């Protein structure tokens, strides 16, 4: 699939709209699911970065849901700007036609962004995982 300059420029713009401050809270909030996912795939021989990106794609969760919804609202408003139809019907139609693609695009952008910031966040995520796994293995939790 060919990517034109305008699409590439839009991707870069959207990459920098990802809320970096939401990355670690996202992983803390979803730590239980992440640990389970990593343990289920530990024998696949994949790097932590690849596993994290697969986790994000599998669960399809934005780092910052509030910001994701704001961006989606902006897309809806831009799409409906020239239409004079009933707003509620138009929004419903937009969601049916475009929401899945919008979420897929956001998830893909998050994965691309992780490639850019992996050196800063992977060590922190790895420590978070190790601590959680150690806690699960402790004798207190096996009672």
Coordinates of C-alpha atoms in Angstrom, one line a residue:
X1 CA 0.0 0.0 0.0
X2 CA 1.5 3.3 -1.1
X3 CA 1.6 6.1 1.5
X4 CA 1.4 9.6 0.2
X5 CA 3.2 12.5 1.7
X6 CA 0.0 14.0 3.2
X7 CA -0.8 10.7 5.0
X8 CA 2.7 10.4 6.3
X9 CA 2.5 14.0 7.6
X10 CA -0.8 13.2 9.3
X11 CA 0.7 10.1 10.9
X12 CA 3.6 12.1 12.3
X13 CA 1.3 14.8 13.6
X14 CA -0.9 12.2 15.3
X15 CA 2.1 10.3 16.8
X16 CA 3.0 13.5 18.7
X17 CA -0.5 13.8 20.0
X18 CA -0.2 10.6 22.0
X19 CA -0.2 11.4 25.7
X20 CA 3.2 10.2 26.9
X21 CA 2.3 10.8 30.5
X22 CA -0.5 8.3 30.2
X23 CA 1.8 5.4 29.1
X24 CA 2.9 4.1 32.5
X25 CA -0.4 4.7 34.2
X26 CA -2.0 2.7 31.4
X27 CA 0.3 -0.3 32.1
X28 CA -0.2 0.0 35.8
X29 CA -3.9 0.0 35.4
X30 CA -3.8 -3.0 33.1
X31 CA -0.9 -4.8 34.9
X32 CA -2.9 -7.9 35.7
X33 CA -3.9 -8.4 32.1
X34 CA -0.4 -7.6 30.9
X35 CA 1.2 -10.1 33.3
X36 CA -1.2 -12.8 32.2
X37 CA -0.6 -12.0 28.5
X38 CA 3.2 -12.0 28.9
X39 CA 3.1 -15.3 30.8
X40 CA 0.9 -16.9 28.2
X41 CA 3.3 -15.9 25.4
X42 CA 6.6 -16.3 27.2
X43 CA 7.5 -19.4 25.2
X44 CA 7.1 -17.6 21.8
X45 CA 10.6 -16.1 22.0
X46 CA 9.4 -12.6 21.4
X47 CA 10.9 -9.4 22.8
X48 CA 9.1 -7.5 25.5
X49 CA 8.5 -4.7 23.0
X50 CA 6.8 -7.0 20.6
X51 CA 4.7 -8.6 23.4
X52 CA 3.6 -5.2 24.6
X53 CA 2.6 -4.1 21.1
X54 CA 0.7 -7.4 20.7
X55 CA -1.0 -6.8 24.0
X56 CA -2.1 -3.3 22.9
X57 CA -3.4 -4.7 19.6
X58 CA -5.2 -7.6 21.3
X59 CA -6.9 -5.5 23.9
X60 CA -7.4 -2.5 21.6
X61 CA -7.1 0.0 24.5
X62 CA -6.0 3.6 24.1
X63 CA -3.3 4.8 26.6
X64 CA -5.6 7.7 27.5
X65 CA -9.3 7.0 26.9
X66 CA -10.3 10.6 27.6
X67 CA -7.9 12.0 25.0
X68 CA -8.9 9.2 22.5
X69 CA -12.6 10.2 22.8
X70 CA -11.7 13.9 22.3
X71 CA -9.8 13.0 19.1
X72 CA -12.7 10.9 17.9
X73 CA -15.1 13.8 18.6
X74 CA -12.8 16.0 16.5
X75 CA -12.9 13.5 13.6
X76 CA -16.7 13.3 13.9
X77 CA -17.0 17.1 13.9
X78 CA -14.7 17.4 10.9
X79 CA -16.7 14.7 9.0
X80 CA -20.0 16.3 9.8
X81 CA -19.1 19.9 9.3
X82 CA -20.8 20.3 6.0
X83 CA -23.8 18.1 6.6
X84 CA -27.1 19.6 7.6
X85 CA -28.7 16.4 8.7
X86 CA -29.9 15.5 12.2
X87 CA -26.8 15.6 14.4
X88 CA -27.7 12.5 16.4
X89 CA -28.3 10.4 13.3
X90 CA -25.2 11.7 11.7
X91 CA -23.0 10.9 14.8
X92 CA -24.6 7.4 14.9
X93 CA -23.9 6.9 11.3
X94 CA -20.3 8.1 11.7
X95 CA -19.7 5.7 14.6
X96 CA -21.1 2.8 12.6
X97 CA -19.0 3.6 9.5
X98 CA -15.7 4.9 11.0
X99 CA -15.2 4.2 14.7
X100 CA -13.6 0.8 14.2
X101 CA -11.1 2.1 11.7
X102 CA -10.4 5.1 14.0
X103 CA -9.7 2.8 16.9
X104 CA -7.5 0.5 14.7
X105 CA -5.5 3.6 13.6
X106 CA -5.1 4.9 17.1
X107 CA -3.9 1.5 18.3
X108 CA -1.4 1.2 15.4
X109 CA -0.1 4.8 16.2
X110 CA 0.4 3.8 19.9
X111 CA 2.5 0.8 18.8
X112 CA 4.5 3.0 16.4
X113 CA 5.0 5.5 19.2
X114 CA 6.3 2.8 21.5
X115 CA 9.0 2.1 19.0
X116 CA 10.1 5.8 19.4
X117 CA 10.0 5.8 23.2
X118 CA 11.0 2.2 24.0
X119 CA 14.3 3.1 25.5
X120 CA 12.6 5.2 28.2
X121 CA 9.6 3.0 28.9
X122 CA 10.6 -0.6 28.4
X123 CA 12.9 -0.8 31.5
X124 CA 10.2 0.7 33.6
X125 CA 7.5 -1.7 32.3
X126 CA 9.9 -4.6 32.7
X127 CA 10.4 -3.7 36.4
X128 CA 6.7 -3.4 36.9
X129 CA 6.2 -6.8 35.3
X130 CA 9.0 -8.4 37.4
X131 CA 7.7 -7.0 40.6
X132 CA 4.2 -8.2 39.9
X133 CA 5.3 -11.7 38.9
X134 CA 7.5 -11.9 42.1
X135 CA 4.4 -10.9 44.1
X136 CA 2.4 -13.6 42.5
X137 CA 5.0 -16.2 43.2
X138 CA 5.5 -15.2 46.9
X139 CA 4.4 -17.8 49.5
X140 CA 1.7 -15.4 50.8
X141 CA -0.1 -15.6 47.5
X142 CA 0.0 -19.4 47.3
X143 CA -2.1 -20.0 50.4

